[in-house]
Short mmCIF file of C-alpha atoms and ligand atoms in Angstrom, two decimals:
data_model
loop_
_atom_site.label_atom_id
_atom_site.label_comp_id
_atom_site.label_asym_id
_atom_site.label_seq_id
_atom_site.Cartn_x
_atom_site.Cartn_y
_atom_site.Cartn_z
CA UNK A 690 55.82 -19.49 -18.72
CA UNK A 691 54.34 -16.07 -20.36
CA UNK A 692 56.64 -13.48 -20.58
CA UNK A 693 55.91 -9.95 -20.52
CA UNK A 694 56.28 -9.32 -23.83
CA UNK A 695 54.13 -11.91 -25.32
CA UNK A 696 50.98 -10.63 -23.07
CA UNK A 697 51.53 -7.64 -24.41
CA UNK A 698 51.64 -8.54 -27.55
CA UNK A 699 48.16 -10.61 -26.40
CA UNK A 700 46.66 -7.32 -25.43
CA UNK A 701 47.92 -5.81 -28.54
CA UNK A 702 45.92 -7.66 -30.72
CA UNK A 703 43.16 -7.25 -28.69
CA UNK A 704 42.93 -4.09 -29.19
CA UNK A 705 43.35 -4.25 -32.96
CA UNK A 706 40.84 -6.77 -33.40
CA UNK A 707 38.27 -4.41 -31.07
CA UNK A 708 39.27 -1.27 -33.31
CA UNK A 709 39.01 -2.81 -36.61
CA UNK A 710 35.56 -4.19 -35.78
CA UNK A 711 34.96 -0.21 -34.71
CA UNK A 712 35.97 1.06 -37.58
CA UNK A 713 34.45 -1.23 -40.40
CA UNK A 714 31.53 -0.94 -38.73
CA UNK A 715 31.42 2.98 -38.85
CA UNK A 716 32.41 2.92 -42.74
CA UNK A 717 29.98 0.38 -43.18
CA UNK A 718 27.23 2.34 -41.30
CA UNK A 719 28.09 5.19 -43.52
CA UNK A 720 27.54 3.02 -46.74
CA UNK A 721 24.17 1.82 -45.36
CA UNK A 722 23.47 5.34 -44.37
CA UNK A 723 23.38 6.94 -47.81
CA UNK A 724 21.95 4.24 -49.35
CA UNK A 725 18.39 6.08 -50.52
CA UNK A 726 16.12 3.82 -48.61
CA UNK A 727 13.52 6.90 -47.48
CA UNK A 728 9.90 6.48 -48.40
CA UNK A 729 8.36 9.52 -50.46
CA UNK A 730 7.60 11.56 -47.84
CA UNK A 731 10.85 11.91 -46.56
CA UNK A 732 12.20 12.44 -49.96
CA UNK A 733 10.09 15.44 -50.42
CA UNK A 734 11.05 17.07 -47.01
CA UNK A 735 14.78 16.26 -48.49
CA UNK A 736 13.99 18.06 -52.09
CA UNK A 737 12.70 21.22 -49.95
CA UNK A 738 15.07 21.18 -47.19
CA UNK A 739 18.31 20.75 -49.23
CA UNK A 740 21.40 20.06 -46.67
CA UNK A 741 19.61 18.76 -44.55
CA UNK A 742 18.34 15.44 -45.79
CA UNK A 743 21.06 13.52 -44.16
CA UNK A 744 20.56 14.61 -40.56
CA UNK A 745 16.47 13.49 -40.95
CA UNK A 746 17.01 10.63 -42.92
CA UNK A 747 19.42 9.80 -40.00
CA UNK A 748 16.84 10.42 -37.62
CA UNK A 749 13.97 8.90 -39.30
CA UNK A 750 16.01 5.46 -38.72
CA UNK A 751 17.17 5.98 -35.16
CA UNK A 752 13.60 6.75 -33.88
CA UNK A 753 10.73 5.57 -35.68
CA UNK A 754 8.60 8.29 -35.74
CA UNK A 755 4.96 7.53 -33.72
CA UNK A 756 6.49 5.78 -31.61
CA UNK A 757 5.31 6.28 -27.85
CA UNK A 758 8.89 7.56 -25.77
CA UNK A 759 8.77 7.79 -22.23
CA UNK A 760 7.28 5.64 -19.49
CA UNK A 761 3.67 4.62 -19.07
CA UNK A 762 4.37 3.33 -15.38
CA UNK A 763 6.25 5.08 -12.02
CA UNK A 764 8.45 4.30 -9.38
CA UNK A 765 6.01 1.90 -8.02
CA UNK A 766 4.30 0.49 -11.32
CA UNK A 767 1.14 2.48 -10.89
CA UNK A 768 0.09 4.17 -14.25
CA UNK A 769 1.12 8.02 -14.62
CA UNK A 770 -2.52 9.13 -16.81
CA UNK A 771 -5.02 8.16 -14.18
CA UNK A 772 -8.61 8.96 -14.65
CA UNK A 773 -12.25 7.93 -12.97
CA UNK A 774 -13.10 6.70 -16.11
CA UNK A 775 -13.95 3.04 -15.90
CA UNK A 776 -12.21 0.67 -18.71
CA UNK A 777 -14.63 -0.32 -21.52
CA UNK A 778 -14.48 -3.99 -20.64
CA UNK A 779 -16.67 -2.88 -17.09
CA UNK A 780 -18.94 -0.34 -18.89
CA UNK A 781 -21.37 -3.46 -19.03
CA UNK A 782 -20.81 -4.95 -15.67
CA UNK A 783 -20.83 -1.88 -13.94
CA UNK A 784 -22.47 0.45 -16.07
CA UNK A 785 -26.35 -0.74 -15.75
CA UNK A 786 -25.87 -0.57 -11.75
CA UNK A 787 -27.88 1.97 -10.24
CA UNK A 788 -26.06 4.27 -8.02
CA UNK A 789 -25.08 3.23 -4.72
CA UNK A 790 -25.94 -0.27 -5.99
CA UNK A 791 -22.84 -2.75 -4.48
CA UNK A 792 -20.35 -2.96 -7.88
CA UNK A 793 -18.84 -6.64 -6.88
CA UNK A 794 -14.86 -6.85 -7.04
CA UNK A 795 -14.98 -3.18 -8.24
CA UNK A 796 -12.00 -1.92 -6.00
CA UNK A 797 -9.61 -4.64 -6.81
CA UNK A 798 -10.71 -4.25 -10.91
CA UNK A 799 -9.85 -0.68 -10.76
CA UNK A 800 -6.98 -1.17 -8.70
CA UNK A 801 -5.48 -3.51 -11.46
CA UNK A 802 -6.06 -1.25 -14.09
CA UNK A 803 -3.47 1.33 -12.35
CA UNK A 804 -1.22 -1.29 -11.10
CA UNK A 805 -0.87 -4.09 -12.91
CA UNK A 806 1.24 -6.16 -10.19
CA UNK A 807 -2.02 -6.06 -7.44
CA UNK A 808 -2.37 -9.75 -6.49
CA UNK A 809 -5.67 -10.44 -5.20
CA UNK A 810 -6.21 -12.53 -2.32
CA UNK A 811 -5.53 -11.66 0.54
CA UNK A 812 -6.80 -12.76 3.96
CA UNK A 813 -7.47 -9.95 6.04
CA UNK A 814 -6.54 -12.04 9.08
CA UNK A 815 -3.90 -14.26 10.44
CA UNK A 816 -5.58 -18.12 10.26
CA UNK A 817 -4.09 -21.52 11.62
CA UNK A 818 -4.13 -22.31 7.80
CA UNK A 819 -2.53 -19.92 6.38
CA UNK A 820 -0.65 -19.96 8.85
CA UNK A 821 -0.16 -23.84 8.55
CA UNK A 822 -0.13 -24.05 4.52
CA UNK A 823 2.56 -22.79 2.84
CA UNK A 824 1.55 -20.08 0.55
CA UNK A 825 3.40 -17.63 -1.89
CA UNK A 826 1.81 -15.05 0.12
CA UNK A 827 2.82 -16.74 3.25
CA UNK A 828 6.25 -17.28 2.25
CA UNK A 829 6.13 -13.82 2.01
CA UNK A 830 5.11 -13.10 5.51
CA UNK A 831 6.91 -15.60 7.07
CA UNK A 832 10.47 -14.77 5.67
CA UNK A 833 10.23 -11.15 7.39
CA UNK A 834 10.51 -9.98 11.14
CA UNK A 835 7.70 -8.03 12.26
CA UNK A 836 6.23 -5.71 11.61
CA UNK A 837 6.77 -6.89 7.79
CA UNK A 838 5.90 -10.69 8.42
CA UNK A 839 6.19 -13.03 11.87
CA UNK A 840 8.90 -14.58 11.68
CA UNK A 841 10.44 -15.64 15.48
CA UNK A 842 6.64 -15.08 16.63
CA UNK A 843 5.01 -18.21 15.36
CA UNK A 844 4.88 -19.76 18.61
CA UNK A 845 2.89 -17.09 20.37
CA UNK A 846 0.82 -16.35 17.43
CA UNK A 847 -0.17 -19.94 17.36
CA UNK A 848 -1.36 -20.06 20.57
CA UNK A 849 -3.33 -16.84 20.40
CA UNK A 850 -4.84 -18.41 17.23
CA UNK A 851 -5.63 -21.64 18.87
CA UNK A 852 -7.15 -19.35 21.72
CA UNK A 853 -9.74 -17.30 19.48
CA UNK A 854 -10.91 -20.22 16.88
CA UNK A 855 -12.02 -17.56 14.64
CA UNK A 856 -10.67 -15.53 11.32
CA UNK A 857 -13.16 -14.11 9.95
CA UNK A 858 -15.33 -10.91 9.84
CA UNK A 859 -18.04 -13.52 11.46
CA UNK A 860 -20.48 -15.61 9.06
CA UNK A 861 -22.89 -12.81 8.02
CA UNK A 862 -20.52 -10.64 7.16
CA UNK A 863 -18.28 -13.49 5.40
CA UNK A 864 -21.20 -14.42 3.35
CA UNK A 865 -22.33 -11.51 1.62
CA UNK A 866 -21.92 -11.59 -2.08
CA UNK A 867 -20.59 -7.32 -2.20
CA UNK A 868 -19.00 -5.81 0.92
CA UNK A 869 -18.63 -2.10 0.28
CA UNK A 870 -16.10 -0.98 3.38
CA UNK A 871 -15.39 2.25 5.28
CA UNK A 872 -12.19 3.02 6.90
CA UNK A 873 -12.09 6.01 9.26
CA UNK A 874 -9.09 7.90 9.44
CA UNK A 875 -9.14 9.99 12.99
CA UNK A 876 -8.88 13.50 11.23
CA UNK A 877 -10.31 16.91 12.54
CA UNK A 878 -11.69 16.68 8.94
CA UNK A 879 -14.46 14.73 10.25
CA UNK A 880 -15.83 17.02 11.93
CA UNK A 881 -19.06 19.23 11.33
CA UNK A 882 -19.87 17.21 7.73
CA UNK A 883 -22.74 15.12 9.43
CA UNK A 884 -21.04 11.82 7.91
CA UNK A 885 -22.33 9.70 10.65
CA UNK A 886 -25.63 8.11 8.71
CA UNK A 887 -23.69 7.62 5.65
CA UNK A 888 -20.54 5.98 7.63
CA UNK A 889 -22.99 3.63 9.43
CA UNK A 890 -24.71 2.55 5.53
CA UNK A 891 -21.33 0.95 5.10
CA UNK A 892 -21.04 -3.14 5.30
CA UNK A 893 -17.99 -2.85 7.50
CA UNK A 894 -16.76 0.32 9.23
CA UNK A 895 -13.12 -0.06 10.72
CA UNK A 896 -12.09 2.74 13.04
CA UNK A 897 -8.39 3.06 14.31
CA UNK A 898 -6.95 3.24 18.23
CA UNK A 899 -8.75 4.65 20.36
CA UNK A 900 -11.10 7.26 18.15
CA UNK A 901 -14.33 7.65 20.00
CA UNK A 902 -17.80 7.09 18.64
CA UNK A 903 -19.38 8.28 21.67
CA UNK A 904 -20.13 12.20 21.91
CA UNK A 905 -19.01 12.45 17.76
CA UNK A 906 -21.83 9.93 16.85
CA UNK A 907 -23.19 13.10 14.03
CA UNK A 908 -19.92 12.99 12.33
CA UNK A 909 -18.71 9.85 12.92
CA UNK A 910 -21.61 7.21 13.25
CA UNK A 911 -22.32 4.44 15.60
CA UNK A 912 -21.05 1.65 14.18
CA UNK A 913 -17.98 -0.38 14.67
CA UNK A 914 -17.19 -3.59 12.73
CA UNK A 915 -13.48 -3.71 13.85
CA UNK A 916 -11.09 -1.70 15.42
CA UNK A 917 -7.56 -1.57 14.23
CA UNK A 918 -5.18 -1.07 17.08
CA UNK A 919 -1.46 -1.92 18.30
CA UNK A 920 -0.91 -1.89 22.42
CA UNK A 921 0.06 2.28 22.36
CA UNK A 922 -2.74 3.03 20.13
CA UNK A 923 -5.43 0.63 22.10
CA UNK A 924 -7.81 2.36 24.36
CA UNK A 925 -7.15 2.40 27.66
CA UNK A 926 -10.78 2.84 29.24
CA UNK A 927 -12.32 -0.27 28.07
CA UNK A 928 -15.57 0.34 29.15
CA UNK A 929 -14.99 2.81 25.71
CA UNK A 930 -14.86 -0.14 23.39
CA UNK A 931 -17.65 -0.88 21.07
CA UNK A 932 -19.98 -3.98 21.48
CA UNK A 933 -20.51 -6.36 18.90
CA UNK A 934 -16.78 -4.61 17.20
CA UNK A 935 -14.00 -7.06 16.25
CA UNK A 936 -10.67 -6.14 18.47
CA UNK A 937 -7.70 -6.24 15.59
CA UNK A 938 -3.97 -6.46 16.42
CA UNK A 939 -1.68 -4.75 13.99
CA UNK A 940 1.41 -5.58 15.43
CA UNK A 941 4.84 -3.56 14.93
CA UNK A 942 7.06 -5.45 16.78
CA UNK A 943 7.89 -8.94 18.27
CA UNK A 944 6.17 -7.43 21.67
CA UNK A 945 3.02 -6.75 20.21
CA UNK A 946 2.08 -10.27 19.43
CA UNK A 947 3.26 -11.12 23.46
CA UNK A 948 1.40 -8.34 24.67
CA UNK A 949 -1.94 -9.66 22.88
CA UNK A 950 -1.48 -13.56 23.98
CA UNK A 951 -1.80 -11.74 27.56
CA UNK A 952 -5.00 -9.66 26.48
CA UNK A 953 -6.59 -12.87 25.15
CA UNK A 954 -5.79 -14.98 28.04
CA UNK A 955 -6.71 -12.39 30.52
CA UNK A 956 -3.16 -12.82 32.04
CA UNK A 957 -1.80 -9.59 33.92
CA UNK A 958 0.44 -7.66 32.00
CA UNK A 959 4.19 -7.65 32.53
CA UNK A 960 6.91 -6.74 30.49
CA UNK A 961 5.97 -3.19 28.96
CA UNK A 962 9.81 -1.92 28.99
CA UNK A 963 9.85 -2.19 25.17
CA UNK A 964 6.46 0.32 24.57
CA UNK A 965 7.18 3.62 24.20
CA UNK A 966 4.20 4.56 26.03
CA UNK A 967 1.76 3.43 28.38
CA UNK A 968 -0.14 0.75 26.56
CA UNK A 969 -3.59 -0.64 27.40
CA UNK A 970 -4.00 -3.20 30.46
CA UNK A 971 -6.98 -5.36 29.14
CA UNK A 972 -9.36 -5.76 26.11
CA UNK A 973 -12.94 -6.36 27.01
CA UNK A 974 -13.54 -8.51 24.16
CA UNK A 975 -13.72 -12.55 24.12
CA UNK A 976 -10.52 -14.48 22.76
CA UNK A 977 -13.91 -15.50 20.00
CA UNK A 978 -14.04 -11.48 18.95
CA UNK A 979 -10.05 -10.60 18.59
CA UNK A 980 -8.15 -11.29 15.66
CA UNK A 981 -4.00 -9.94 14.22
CA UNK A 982 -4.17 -8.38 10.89
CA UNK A 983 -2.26 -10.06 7.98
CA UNK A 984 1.47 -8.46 8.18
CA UNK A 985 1.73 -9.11 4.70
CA UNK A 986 -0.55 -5.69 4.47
CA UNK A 987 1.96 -3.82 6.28
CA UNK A 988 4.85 -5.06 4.00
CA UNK A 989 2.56 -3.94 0.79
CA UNK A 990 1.75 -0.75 1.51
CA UNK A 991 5.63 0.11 2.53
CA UNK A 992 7.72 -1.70 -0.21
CA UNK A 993 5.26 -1.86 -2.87
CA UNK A 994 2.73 0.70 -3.09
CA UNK A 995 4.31 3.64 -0.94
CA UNK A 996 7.83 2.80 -1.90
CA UNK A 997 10.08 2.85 1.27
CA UNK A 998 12.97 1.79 1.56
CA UNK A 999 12.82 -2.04 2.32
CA UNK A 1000 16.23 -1.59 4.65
CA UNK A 1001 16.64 -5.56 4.03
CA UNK A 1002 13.11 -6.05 5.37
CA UNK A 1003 13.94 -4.31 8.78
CA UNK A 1004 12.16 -1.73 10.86
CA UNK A 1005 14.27 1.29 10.21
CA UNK A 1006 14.49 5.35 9.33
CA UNK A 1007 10.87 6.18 7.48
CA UNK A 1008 9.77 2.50 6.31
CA UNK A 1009 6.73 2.40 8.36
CA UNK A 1010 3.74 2.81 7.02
CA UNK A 1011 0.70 4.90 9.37
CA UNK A 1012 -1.98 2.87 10.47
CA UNK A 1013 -4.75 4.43 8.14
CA UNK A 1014 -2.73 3.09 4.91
CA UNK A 1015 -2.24 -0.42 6.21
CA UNK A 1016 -6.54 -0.33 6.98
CA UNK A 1017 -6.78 0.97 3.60
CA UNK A 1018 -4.32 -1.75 1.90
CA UNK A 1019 -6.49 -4.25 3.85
CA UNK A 1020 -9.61 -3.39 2.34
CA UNK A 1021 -8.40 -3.22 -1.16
CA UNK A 1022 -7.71 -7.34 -0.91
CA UNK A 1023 -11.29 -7.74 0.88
CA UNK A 1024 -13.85 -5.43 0.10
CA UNK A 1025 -15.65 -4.55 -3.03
CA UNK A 1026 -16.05 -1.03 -2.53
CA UNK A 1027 -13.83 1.29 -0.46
CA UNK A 1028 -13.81 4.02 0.98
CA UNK A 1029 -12.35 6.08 3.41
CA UNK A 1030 -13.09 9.26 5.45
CA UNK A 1031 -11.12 11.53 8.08
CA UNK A 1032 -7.76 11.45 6.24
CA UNK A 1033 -6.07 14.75 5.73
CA UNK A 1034 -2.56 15.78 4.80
CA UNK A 1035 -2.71 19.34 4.25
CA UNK A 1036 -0.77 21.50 5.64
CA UNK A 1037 -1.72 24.64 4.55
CA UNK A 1038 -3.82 24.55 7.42
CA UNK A 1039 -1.81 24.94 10.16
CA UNK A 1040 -5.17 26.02 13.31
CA UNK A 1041 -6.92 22.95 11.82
CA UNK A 1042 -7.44 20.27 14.66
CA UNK A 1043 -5.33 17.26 14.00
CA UNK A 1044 -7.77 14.63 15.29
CA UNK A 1045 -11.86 14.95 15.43
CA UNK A 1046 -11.56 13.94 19.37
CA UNK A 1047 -9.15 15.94 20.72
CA UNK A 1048 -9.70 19.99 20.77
CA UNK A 1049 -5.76 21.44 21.26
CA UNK A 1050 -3.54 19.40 18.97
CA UNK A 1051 -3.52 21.40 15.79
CA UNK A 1052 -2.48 20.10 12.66
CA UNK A 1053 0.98 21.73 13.05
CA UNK A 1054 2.06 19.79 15.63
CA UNK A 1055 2.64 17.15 13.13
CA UNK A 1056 6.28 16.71 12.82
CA UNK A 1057 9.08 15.22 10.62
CA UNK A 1058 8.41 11.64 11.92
CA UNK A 1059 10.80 8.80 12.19
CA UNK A 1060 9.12 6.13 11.44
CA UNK A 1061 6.76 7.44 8.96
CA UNK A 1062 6.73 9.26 5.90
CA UNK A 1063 3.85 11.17 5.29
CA UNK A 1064 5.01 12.91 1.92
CA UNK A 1065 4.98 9.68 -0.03
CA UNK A 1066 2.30 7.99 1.96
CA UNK A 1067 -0.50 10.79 0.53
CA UNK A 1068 1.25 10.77 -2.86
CA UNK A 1069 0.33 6.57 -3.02
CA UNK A 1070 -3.29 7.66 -1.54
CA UNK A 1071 -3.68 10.47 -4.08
CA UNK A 1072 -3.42 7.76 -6.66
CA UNK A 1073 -5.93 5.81 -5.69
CA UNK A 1074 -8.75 8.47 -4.85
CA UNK A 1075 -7.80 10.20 -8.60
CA UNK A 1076 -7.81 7.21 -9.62
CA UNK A 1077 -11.57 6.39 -7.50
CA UNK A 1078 -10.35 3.18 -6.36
CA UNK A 1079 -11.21 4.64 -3.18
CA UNK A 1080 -13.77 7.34 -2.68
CA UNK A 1081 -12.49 9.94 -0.13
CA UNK A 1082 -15.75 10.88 1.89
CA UNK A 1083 -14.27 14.13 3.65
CA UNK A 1084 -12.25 15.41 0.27
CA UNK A 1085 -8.76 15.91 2.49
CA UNK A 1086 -6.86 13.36 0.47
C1 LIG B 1986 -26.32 -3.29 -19.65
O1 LIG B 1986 -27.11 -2.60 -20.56
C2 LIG B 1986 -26.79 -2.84 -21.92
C3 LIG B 1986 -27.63 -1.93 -22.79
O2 LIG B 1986 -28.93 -1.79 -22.29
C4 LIG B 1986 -27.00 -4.33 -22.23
O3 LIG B 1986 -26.67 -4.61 -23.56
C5 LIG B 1986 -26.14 -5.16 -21.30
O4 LIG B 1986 -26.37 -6.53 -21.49
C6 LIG B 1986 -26.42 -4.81 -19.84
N1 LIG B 1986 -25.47 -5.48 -18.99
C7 LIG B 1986 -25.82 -6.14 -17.89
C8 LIG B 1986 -24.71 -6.80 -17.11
O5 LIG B 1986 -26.95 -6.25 -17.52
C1 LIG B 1987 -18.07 22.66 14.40
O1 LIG B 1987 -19.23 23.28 14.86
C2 LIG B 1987 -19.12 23.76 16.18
C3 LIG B 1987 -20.51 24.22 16.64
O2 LIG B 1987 -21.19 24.88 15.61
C4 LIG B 1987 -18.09 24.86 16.20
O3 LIG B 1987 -17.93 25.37 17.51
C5 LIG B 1987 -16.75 24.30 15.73
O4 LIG B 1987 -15.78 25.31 15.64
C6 LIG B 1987 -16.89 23.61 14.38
N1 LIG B 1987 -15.65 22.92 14.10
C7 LIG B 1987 -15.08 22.88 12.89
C8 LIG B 1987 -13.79 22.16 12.77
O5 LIG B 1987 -15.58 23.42 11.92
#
């Protein structure tokens, strides 16, 4: 049995043991400290400086001067000096393009160079294979609850995949060597710059909800490759939709994926307690034109690039990420070139109109949002148009 006494005695020695190491090791620091090991340099600062030879010589051993202090990355890994310059390893595969000339894998190359952790590919739509194959990425996916993965869904999804036979962009579109991509933000921004010829040059234009191209066709073009949309955000009118546009589920909850196997199978539409407003009835488009976006986007742009909080992977306070910056993550896995018009964050204008389509919400009816957090959403953006992984069209980034 231990007594008291002897444990104390155990603890005792302990403590000796600890403080002789301690104080050896000081005296012997001080012995190695005064020994002259300084290069010439440092001896002649010493001669000059008198009393004060210790303190540098002290220094000069703690922190090797040249040395760089300080990080190189942020929060989020991207690099803190970001430039347009391109790195000198692309000067020749880049450089000897004319302008406007197609630069292949150009925003994923420049994204890597700010962020070394980007992990290129990934499939801009849900598949039955990679749905089917296990994956790192789908691993990924299929761990969380929407909207940062699927999991709980994979029944329904399945049989809205088995329903439209088709993930791609379509086979022209899938076969072209350089895709340079377009994603239109809905902001008043837009408005009065005369984009719309330029917008329509674009490979692939992806507009958002319900932003019109009819009546705005000047600023806004008339083309539509897909249309990014969850069941609030979906027209209503669908005699508005585009021809010849992909329709694109991003879903945000379990009821979004159930809501679209309805849409695709032309079935009428029950259950809409769970929306939190009136959603749309039917899509005009063929089960052959409508696709779900990759979740795994959605989980990105929050956790890794924006930095939200991942609230164990759940839906919760400000870890959503706006539609616009999941597009935007999308097309920095799958197109060459990127870029992006009608986003604008600034507040400084309070009379300017918050979307291009709609003439009395002004920009200061944005407010402190729930599910979003706009602050640190336009900081990640900022990085990548200083950066000119993206080019911002309408300059409101
Ligand atoms: C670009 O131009 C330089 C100088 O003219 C040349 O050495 C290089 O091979 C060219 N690169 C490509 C990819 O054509
Ligand atoms: C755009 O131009 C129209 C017609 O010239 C004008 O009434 C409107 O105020 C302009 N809008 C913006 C946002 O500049």
């Amino acid at each position: 049995m231990k007594t008291p006494h002897k444990r104390l005695l155990f603890i005792l020695c302990g403590i000796m043991v600890v403080g002789f190491i301690y104080f050896s090791s000081r005296k012997l620091r001080l012995v190695w400290g005064l020994k002259p090991q300084r290069d010439p340099a440092e001896t002649t600062v010493g001669l000059t400086k008198g009393a004060e030879v210790k303190r540098i010589t002290e220094l000069g051993t703690d922190i090797p001067v040249g040395r760089i202090v300080g990080p190189v990355y942020d929060e989020q890994g991207f690099l803190l000096k970001l430039d347009k310059k391109l790195p000198p390893e692309w000067v020749n595969k880049y450089g000897n393009l004319s302008e406007g000339v197609c630069k292949p894998g150009y925003a994923a190359a420049k994204m890597t160079a700010i962020y070394p952790k980007f992990m290129n590919p990934a499939p801009m739509f849900l598949d039955r294979n990679f749905f089917k194959t296990p994956s790192k990425l789908l691993s990924k996916v299929s761990k969380y609850l929407p909207p940062f993965g699927f999991r709980t869904q994979e029944r329904v999804i399945d049989s809205i995949l088995s329903a439209t036979k088709n993930y791609g962009l379509g086979a022209a579109l899938d076969s072209l060597s350089c895709k340079r991509c377009v994603i239109l933000g809905n902001g008043g921004v837009l408005l009065n710059k005369s984009l719309g010829p330029r917008i329509d040059d674009y490979d692939v234009v992806v507009r958002l909800n319900e932003a019109p191209v009819s009546g705005y066709v000047k600023d806004v073009g008339t083309k539509t490759t897909i249309r990014i949309t969850y069941p609030e955000g979906a027209m209503q009118k669908p005699e508005k939709y585009d021809k010849d546009s992909l329709f694109v589920l991003s879903a945000f909850k379990p009821l979004d994926f159930k809501w679209l196997k309805q849409m695709v199978f032309k079935e009428k539409l029950r259950g809409t307690e769970g929306f939190w407003k009136s959603v749309a009835r039917n899509v005009l488009q063929e089960p052959n034109e409508i696709r779900i976006l990759n979740p795994y986007f959605i989980q990105e742009a929050a956790f890794q690039f924006i930095g939200l909080p991942s609230n164990n992977g759940l839906m919760g306070k400000g870890n959503i990420p706006t539609l616009g910056t999941v597009a935007i993550t999308m097309a920095l896995h799958n197109c060459d070139e990127v870029a992006v018009a009608g986003f604008s964050y600034n507040m400084n204008t309070p009379n300017a109109l918050l979307h291009y389509y709609n003439k009395t919400v002004k920009m200061s009816a944005v407010k402190e949002s729930w599910t979003h957090n706009i602050a640190k959403e336009k900081e990640f953006l900022r990085k990548l148009v200083k950066a000119n992984v993206i080019t911002d069209l309408t300059n409101g980034i």
